[in-house]
mmCIF file of C-alpha atoms in Angstrom:
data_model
loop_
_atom_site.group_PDB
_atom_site.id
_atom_site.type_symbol
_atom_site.label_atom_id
_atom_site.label_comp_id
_atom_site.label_asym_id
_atom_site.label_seq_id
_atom_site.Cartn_x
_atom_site.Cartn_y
_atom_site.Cartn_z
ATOM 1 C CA UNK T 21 94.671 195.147 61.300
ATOM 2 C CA UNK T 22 97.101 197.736 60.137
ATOM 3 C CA UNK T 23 96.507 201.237 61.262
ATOM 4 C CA UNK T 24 97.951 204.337 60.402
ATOM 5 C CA UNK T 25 97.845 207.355 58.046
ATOM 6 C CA UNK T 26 98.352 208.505 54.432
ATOM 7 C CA UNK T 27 101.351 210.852 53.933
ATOM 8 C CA UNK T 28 101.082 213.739 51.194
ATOM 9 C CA UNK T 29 104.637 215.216 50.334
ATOM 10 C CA UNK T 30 105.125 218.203 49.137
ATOM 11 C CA UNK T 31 105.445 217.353 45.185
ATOM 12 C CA UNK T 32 102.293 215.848 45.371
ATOM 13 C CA UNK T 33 103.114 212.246 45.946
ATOM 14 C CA UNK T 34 100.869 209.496 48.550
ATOM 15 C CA UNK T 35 103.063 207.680 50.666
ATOM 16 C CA UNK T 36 101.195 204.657 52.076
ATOM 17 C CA UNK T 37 101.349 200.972 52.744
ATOM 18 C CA UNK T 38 101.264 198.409 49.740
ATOM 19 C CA UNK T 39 101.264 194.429 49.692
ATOM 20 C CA UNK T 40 102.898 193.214 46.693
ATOM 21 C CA UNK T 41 100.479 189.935 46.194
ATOM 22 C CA UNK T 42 97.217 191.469 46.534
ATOM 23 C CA UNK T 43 97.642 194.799 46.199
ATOM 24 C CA UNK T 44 95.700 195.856 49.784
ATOM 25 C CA UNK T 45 96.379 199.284 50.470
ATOM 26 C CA UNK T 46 96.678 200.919 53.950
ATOM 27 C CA UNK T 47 97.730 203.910 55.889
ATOM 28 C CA UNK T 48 101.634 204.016 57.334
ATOM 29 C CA UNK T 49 102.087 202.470 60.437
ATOM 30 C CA UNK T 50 105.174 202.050 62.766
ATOM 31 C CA UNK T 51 104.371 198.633 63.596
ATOM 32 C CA UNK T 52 105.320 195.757 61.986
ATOM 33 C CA UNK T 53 102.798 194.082 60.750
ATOM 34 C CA UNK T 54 101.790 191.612 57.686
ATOM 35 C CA UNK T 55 99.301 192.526 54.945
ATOM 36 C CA UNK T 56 95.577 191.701 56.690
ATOM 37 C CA UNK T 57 94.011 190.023 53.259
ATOM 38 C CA UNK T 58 97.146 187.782 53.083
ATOM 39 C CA UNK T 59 97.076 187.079 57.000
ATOM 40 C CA UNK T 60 93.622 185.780 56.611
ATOM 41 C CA UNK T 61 94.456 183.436 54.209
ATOM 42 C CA UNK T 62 97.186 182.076 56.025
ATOM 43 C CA UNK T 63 100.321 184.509 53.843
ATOM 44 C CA UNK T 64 102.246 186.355 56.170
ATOM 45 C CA UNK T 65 102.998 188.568 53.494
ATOM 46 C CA UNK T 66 105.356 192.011 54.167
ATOM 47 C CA UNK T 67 103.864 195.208 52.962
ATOM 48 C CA UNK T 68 105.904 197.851 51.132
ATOM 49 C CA UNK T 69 106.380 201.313 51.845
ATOM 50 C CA UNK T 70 104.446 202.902 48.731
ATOM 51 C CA UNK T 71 104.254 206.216 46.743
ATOM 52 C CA UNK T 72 101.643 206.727 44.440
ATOM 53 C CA UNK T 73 101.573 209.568 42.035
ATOM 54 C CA UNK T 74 105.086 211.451 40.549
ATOM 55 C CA UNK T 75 107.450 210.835 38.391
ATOM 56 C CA UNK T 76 110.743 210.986 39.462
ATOM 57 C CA UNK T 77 113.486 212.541 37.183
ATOM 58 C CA UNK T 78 116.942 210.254 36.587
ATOM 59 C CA UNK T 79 119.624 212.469 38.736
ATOM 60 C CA UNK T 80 122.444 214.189 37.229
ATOM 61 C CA UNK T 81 125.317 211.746 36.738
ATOM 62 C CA UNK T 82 127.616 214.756 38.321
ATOM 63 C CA UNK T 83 125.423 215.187 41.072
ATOM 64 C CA UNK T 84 127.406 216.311 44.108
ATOM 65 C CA UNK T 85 125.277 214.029 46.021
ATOM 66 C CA UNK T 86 126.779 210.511 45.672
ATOM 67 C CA UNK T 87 125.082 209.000 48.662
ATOM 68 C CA UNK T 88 121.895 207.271 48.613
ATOM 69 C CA UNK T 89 120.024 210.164 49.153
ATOM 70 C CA UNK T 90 120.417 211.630 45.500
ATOM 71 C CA UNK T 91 117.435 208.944 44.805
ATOM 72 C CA UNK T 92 115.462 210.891 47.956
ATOM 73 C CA UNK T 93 112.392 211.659 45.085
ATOM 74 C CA UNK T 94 111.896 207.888 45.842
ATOM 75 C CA UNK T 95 111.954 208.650 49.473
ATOM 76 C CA UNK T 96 109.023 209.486 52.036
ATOM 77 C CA UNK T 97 109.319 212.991 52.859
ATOM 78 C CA UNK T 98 111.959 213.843 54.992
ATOM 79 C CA UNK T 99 112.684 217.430 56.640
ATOM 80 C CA UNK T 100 116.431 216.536 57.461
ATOM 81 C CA UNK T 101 117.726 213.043 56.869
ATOM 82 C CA UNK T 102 119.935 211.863 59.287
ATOM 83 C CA UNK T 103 122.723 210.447 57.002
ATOM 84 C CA UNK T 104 126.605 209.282 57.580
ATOM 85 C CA UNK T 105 127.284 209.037 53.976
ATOM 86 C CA UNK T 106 125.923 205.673 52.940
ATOM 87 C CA UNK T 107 125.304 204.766 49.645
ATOM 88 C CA UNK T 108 126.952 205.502 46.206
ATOM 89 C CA UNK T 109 128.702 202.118 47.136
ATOM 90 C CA UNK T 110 131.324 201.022 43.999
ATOM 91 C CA UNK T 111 130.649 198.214 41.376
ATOM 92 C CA UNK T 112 133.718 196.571 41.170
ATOM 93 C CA UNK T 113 134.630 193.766 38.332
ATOM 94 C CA UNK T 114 135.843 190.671 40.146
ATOM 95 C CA UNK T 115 139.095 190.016 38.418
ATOM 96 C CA UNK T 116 139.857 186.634 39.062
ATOM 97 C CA UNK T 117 135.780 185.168 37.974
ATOM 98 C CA UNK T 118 135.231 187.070 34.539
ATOM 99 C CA UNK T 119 131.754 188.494 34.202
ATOM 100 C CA UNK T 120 131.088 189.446 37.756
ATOM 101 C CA UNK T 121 131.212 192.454 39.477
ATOM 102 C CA UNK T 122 130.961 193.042 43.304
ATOM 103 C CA UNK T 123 128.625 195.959 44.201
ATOM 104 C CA UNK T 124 130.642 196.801 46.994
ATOM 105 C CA UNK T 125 128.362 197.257 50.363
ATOM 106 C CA UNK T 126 131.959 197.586 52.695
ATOM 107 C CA UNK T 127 132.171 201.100 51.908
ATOM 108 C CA UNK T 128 129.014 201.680 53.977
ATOM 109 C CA UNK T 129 129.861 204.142 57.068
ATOM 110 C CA UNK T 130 129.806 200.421 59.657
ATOM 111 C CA UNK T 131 130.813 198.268 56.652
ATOM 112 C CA UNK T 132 127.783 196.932 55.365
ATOM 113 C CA UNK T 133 124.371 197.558 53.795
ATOM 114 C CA UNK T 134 122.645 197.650 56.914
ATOM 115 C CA UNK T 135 123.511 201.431 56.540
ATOM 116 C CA UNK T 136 121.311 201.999 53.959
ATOM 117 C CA UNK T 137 118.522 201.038 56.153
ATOM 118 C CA UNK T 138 119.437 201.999 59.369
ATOM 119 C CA UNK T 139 119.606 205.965 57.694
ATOM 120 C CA UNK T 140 116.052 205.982 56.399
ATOM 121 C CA UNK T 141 114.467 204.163 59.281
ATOM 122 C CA UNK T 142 116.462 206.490 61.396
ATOM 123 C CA UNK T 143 115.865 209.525 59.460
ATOM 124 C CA UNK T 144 111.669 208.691 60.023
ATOM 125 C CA UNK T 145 111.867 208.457 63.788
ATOM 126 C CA UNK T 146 113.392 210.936 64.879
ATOM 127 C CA UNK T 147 111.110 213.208 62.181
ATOM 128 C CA UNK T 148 108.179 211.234 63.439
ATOM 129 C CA UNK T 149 109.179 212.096 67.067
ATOM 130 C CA UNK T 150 110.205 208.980 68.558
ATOM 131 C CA UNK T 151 112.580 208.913 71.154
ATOM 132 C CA UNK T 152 113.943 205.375 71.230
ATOM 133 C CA UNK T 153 114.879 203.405 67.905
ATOM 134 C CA UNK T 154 115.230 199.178 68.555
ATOM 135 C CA UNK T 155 116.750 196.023 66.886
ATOM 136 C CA UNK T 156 116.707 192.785 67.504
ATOM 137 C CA UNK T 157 119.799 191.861 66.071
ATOM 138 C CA UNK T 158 123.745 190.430 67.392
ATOM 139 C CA UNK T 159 125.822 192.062 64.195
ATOM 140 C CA UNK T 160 125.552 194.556 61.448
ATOM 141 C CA UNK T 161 121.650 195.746 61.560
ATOM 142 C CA UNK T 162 122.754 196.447 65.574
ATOM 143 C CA UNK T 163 126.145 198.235 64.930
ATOM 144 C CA UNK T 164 123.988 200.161 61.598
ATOM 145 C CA UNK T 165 121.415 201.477 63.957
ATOM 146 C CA UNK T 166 123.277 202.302 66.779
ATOM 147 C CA UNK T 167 125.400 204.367 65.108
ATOM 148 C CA UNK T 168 122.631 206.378 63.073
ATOM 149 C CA UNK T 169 120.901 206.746 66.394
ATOM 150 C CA UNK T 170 123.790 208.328 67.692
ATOM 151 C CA UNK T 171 124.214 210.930 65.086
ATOM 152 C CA UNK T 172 120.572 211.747 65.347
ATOM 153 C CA UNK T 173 120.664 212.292 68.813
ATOM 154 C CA UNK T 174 118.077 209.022 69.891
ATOM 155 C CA UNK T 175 118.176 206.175 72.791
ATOM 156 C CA UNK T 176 119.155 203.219 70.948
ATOM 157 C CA UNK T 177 118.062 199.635 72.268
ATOM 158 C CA UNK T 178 119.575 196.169 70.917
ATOM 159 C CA UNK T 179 118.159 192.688 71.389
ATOM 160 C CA UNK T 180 120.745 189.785 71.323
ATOM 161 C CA UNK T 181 120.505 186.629 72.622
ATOM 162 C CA UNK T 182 123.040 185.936 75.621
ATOM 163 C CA UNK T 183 126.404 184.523 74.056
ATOM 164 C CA UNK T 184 125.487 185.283 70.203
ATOM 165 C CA UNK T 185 126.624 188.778 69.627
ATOM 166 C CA UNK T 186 129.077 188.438 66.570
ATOM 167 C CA UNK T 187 132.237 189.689 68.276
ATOM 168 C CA UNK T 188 133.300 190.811 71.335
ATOM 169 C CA UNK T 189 134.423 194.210 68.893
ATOM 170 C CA UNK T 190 130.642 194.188 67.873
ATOM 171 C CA UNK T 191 129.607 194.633 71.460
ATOM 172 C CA UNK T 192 132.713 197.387 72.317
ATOM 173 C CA UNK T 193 131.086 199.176 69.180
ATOM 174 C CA UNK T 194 127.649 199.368 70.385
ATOM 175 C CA UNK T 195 128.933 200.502 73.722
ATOM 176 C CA UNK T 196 130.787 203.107 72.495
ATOM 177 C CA UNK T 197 127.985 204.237 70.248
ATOM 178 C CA UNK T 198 125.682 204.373 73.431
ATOM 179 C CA UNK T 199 123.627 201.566 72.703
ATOM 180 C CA UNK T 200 121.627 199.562 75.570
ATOM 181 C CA UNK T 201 121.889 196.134 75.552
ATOM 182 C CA UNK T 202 119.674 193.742 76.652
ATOM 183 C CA UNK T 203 120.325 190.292 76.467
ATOM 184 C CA UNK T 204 117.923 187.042 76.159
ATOM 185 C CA UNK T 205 117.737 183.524 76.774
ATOM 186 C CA UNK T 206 116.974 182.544 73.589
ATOM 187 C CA UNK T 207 116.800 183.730 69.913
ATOM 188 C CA UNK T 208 113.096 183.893 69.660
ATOM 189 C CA UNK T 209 112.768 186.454 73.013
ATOM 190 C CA UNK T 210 114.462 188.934 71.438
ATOM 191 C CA UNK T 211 111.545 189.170 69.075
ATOM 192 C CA UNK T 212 108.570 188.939 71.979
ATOM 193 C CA UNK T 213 110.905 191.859 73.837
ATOM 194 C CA UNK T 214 110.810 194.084 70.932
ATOM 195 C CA UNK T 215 107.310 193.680 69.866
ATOM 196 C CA UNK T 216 106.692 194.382 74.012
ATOM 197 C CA UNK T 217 109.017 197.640 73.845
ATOM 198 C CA UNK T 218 107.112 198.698 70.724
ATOM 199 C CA UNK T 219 103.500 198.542 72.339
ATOM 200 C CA UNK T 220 104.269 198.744 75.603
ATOM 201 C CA UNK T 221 107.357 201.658 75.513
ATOM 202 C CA UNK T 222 106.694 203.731 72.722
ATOM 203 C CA UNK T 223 109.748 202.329 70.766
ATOM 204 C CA UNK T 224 110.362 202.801 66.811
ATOM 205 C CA UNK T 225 111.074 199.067 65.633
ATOM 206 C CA UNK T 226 114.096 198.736 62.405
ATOM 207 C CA UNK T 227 113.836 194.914 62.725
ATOM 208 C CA UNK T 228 111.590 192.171 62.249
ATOM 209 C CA UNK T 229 109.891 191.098 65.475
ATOM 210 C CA UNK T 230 106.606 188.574 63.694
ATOM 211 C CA UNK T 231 106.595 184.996 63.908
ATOM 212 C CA UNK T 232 106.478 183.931 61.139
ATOM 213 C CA UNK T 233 108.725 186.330 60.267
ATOM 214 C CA UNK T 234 108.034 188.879 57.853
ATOM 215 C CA UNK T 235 110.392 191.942 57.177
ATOM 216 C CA UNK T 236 112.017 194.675 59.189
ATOM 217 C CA UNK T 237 109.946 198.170 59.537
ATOM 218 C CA UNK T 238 108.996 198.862 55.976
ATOM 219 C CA UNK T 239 109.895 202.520 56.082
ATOM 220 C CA UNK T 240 113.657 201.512 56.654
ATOM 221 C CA UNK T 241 113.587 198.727 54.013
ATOM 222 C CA UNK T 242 112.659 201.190 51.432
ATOM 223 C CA UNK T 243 115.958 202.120 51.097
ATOM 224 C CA UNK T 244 117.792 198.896 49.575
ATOM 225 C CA UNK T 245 115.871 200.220 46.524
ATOM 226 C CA UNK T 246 119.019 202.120 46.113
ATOM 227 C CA UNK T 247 120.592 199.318 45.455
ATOM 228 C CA UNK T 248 118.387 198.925 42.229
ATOM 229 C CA UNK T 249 119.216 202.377 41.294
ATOM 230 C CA UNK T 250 122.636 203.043 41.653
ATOM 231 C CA UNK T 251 123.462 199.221 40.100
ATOM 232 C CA UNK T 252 121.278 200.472 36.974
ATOM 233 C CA UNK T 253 123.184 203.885 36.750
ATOM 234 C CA UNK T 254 126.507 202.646 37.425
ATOM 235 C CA UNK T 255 125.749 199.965 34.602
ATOM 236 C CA UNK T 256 124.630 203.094 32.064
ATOM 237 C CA UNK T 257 121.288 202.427 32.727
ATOM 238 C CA UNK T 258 121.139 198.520 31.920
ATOM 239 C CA UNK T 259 121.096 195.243 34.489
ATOM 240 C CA UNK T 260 122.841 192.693 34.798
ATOM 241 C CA UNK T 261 121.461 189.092 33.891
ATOM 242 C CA UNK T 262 121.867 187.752 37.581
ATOM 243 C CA UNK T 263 122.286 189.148 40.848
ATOM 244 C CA UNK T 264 123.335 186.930 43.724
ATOM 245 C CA UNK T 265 122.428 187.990 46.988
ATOM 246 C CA UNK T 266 122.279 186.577 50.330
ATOM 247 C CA UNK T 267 119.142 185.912 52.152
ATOM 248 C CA UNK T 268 118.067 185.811 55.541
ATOM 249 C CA UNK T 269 114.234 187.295 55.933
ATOM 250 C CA UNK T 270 115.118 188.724 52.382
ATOM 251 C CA UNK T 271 114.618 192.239 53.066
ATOM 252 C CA UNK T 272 117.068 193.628 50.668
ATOM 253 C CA UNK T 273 116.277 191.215 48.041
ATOM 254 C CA UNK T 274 112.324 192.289 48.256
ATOM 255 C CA UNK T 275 113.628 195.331 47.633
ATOM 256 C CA UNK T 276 115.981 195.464 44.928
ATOM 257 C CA UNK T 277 113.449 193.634 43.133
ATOM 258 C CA UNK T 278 110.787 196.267 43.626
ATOM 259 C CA UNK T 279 113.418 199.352 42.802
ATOM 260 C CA UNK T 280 114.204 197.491 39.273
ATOM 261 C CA UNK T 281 110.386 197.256 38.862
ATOM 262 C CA UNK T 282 109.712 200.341 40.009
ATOM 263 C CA UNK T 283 112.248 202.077 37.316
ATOM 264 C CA UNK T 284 111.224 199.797 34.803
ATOM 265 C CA UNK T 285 107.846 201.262 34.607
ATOM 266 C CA UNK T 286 109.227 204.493 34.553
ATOM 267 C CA UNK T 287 111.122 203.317 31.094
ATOM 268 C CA UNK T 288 114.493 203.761 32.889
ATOM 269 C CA UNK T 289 115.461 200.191 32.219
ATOM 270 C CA UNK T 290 114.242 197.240 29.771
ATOM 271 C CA UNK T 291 113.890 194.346 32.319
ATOM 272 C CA UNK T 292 114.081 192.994 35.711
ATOM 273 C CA UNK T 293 117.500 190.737 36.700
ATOM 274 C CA UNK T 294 117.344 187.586 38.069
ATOM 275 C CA UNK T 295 117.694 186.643 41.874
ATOM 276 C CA UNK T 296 119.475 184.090 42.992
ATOM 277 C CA UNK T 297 119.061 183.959 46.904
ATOM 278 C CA UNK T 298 121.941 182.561 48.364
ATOM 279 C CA UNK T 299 120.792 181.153 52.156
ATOM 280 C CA UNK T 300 121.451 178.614 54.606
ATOM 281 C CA UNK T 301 118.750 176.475 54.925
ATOM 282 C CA UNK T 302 116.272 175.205 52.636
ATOM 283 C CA UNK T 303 113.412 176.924 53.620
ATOM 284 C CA UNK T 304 112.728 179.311 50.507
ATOM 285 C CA UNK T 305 114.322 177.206 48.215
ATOM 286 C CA UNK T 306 111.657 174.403 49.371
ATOM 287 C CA UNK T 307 108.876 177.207 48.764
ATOM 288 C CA UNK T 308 110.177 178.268 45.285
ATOM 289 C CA UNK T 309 110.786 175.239 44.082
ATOM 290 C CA UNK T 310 107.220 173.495 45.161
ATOM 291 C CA UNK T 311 104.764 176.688 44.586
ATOM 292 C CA UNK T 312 104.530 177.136 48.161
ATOM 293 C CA UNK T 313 103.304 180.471 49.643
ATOM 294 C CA UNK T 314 103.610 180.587 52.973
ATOM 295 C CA UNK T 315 107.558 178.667 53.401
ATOM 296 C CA UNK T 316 107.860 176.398 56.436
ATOM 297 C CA UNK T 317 110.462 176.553 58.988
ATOM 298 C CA UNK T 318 113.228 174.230 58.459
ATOM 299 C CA UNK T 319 115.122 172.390 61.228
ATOM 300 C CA UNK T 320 117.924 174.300 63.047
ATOM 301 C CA UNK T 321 121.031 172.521 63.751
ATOM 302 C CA UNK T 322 122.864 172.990 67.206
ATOM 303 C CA UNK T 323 125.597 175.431 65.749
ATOM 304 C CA UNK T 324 125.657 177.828 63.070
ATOM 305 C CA UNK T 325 128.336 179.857 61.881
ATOM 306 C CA UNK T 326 126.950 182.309 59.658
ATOM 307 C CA UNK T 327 124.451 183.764 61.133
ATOM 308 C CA UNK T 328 123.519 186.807 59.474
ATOM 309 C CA UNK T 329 121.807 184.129 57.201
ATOM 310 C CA UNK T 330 120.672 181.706 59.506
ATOM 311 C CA UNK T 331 116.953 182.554 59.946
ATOM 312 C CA UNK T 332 115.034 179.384 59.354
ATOM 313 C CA UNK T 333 112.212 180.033 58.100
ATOM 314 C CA UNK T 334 111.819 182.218 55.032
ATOM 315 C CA UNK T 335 109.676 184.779 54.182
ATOM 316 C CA UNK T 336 106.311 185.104 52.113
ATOM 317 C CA UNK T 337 108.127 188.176 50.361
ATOM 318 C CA UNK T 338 111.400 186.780 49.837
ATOM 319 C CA UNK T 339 109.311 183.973 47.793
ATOM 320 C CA UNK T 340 107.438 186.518 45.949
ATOM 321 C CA UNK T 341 110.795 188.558 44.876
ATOM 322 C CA UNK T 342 112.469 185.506 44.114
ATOM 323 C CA UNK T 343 109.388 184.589 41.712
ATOM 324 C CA UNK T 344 109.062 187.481 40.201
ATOM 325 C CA UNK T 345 112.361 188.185 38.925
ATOM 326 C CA UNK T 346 112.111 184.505 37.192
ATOM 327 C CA UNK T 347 115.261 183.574 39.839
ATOM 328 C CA UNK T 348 116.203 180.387 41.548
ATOM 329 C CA UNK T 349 117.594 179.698 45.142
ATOM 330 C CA UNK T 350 121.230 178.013 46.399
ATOM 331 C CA UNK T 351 121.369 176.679 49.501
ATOM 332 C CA UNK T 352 125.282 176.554 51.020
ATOM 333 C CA UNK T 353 126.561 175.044 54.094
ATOM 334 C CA UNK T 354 129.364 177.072 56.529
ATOM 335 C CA UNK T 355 132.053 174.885 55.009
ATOM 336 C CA UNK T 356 130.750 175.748 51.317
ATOM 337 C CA UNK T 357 131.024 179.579 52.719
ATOM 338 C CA UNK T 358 134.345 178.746 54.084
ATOM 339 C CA UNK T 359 135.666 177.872 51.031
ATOM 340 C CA UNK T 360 134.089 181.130 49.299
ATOM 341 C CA UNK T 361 135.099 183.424 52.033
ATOM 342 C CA UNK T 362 138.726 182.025 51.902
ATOM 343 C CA UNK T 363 139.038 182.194 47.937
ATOM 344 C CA UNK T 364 137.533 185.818 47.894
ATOM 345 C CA UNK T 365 140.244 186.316 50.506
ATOM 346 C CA UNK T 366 143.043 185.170 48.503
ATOM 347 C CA UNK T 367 142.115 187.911 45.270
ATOM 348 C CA UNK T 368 142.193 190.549 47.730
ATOM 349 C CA UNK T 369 138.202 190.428 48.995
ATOM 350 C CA UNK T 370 138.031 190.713 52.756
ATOM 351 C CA UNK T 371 134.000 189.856 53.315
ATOM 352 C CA UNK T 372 132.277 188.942 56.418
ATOM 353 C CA UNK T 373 131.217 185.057 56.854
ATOM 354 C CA UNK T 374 127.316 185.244 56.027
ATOM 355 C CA UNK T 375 128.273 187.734 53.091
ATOM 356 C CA UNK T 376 130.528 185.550 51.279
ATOM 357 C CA UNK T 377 127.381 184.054 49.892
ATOM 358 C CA UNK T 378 127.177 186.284 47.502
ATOM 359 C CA UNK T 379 130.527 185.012 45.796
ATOM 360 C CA UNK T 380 129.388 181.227 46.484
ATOM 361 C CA UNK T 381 126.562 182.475 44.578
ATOM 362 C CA UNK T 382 128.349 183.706 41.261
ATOM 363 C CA UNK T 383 130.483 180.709 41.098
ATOM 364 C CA UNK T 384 127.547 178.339 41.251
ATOM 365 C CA UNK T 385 126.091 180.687 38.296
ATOM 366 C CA UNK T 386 128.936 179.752 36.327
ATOM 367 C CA UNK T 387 129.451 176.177 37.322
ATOM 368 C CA UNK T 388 125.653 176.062 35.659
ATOM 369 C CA UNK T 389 126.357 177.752 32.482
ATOM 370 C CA UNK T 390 125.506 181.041 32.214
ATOM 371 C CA UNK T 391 127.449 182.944 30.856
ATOM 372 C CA UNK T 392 125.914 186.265 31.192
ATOM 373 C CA UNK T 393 126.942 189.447 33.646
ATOM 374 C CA UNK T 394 126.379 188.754 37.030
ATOM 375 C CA UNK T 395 126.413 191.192 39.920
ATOM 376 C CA UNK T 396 127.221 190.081 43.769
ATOM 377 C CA UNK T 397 125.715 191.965 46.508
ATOM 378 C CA UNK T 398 128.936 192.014 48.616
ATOM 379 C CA UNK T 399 127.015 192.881 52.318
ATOM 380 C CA UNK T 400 129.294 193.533 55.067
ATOM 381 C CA UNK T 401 133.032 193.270 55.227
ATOM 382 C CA UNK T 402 135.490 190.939 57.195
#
């Protein structure tokens, strides 16, 4: 059962934890943990970080602020954020596919979203007192919190399996950031050692650690609301018909779909976009597709080259988001992403592996037909 407390900021506003499918509410907690009333129906469904009363005013459009912390009324309460400068990332028309534009995640501090995330999760510990932030991760979420660890002055420990960690330059970073390193036997270890460091060693978790799998902390994914925002603003406060976004867990996704909600209430926009989750195997798309809740694991070949996408099994949430925003799913292969990677390469569009999804994504939306503006989350760089 989740445990934890209410949090009252100063305007007024309850900050508390939310499921999106049966609206249980519950105190904030630092574990990771799915919603109970979903658990005991056999949903291992993610709960949302969730602020109830306020009403946040639209920033200035020549706010001095252009990181992701202008949007901090949609934030818990923070006395100092702990922030590198992430956020405020460009939306940049694709020139050679007409109709799409790249919101442009490289010009994160590490190069790549995981910034966004890694800053508020951050930002919480050490305000919450913790000493030690963790990941289980062999790339960007890793290099993301290591780095925000660093400039906040906190022990930093990564969980990679032995032999995956993305690059040898991705280890050199998190060395030179200070990061401890502990390396496992096999992918699902790295999961039992964080959940172990988190009960057992006081640890603040950023990343998932449940089987099934559910989300990372939900404090931290708060923040890929942002994305919601600043798309909205930089589009003069309309959306796009489609966004395509790639999908492991889905955490971003979840959350981009509850920051267009969220500012659709407030009358801020006129409608939700459309998802299209762009992941490797066919577990979500199985669970869209046949109604399914709770997605089952699909089976996991011996090699797999993008693996920032490469979780496989989906997530409750991830079905949910994809659901609500009346989306679809694609499911691409490593050549299929060669192919994108090496085309987006060739306009000028250096992207990492896993995030050239996002362009596979926009080209299957217009193989299809529609004809509409389409937006691709562009996650990490090359």
């Amino acid at each position: 059962m989740l445990e934890g407390r209410l949090v009252l900021a100063n305007q007024g506003d309850v900050w508390g934890l939310w499921c999106p499918s049966c609206q249980w509410e519950g105190g904030l907690s630092h574990e990771v943990q799915p919603c109970p009333h979903c658990r005991d129906r056999g949903v291992h469904m993610a709960v949302e970080l969730h602020r109830k009363g306020g009403s946040p005013q639209r920033p200035a459009p020549a706010r001095a602020d252009i990181s992701m912390w202008k949007w901090r009324e949609f934030f818990p309460p923070l006395p100092s954020p702990v922030s590198l400068g992430e956020g405020g990332t460009p939306l940049v028309p694709l020139r050679h596919l007409p109709g799409v534009w790249g919101k442009d995640e490289r010009a994160n501090p590490t190069g790549s979203f995981k910034d966004r995330m890694a800053s508020m999760a951050v930002s919480w510990a050490q305000a919450q007192g913790f000493g030690t932030v963790a990941v289980a991760s062999t790339g960007n979420a890793a290099v993301s919190t290591a780095a925000y660890a660093a400039a906040a002055g906190l022990r930093c420990v990564v969980l990679a399996k032995e032999g995956a960690m993305a690059s040898a330059d991705t280890e050199r970073s998190l060395r030179a950031l200070g990061a401890d390193i502990r390396f496992t036997e096999s992918w699902h270890e790295r999961w039992t050692e964080l959940e172990r460091g988190v009960r057992e060693q006081g640890w603040y978790p950023v990343s998932n650690y449940r089987v099934p799998p559910l989300s990372s902390q939900p404090v931290g994914v708060r923040a890929y609301r942002s994305l919601a925002y600043e798309i909205a603003e930089q589009r003069d406060w309309s959306v796009p018909d489609w966004i395509a976004v790639p999908v492991s867990r889905g955490d971003a996704l979840c959350a981009m779909v509850a920051g267009f909600e969220e500012i659709r209430e407030l009358g801020w926009i006129s409608r939700v976009p459309r998802m299209l989750a762009v992941v490797r195997f066919p577990s979500l798309q199985e669970a869209v597709r046949s109604g399914r809740e709770q997605p089952l694991a699909s089976e996991y070949p011996d090699r797999v080259a993008a693996v920032s996408i490469s979780d496989p099994q989906a997530t409750a949430a991830a079905v949910r988001a994809v659901r609500h925003s009346g989306g679809d799913v694609l499911v691409v292969g490593d050549d299929d992403l060669a192919e994108a990677q090496a085309d987006a390469a060739s306009h000028g569009w250096l992207v990492e592996f896993s995030s050239a999804a996002a362009m596979a994504g926009a080209v299957e939306l217009r193989r299809r037909g529609h004809e509409g503006d389409i937006v691709a989350l562009v996650t990490a760089a090359g």
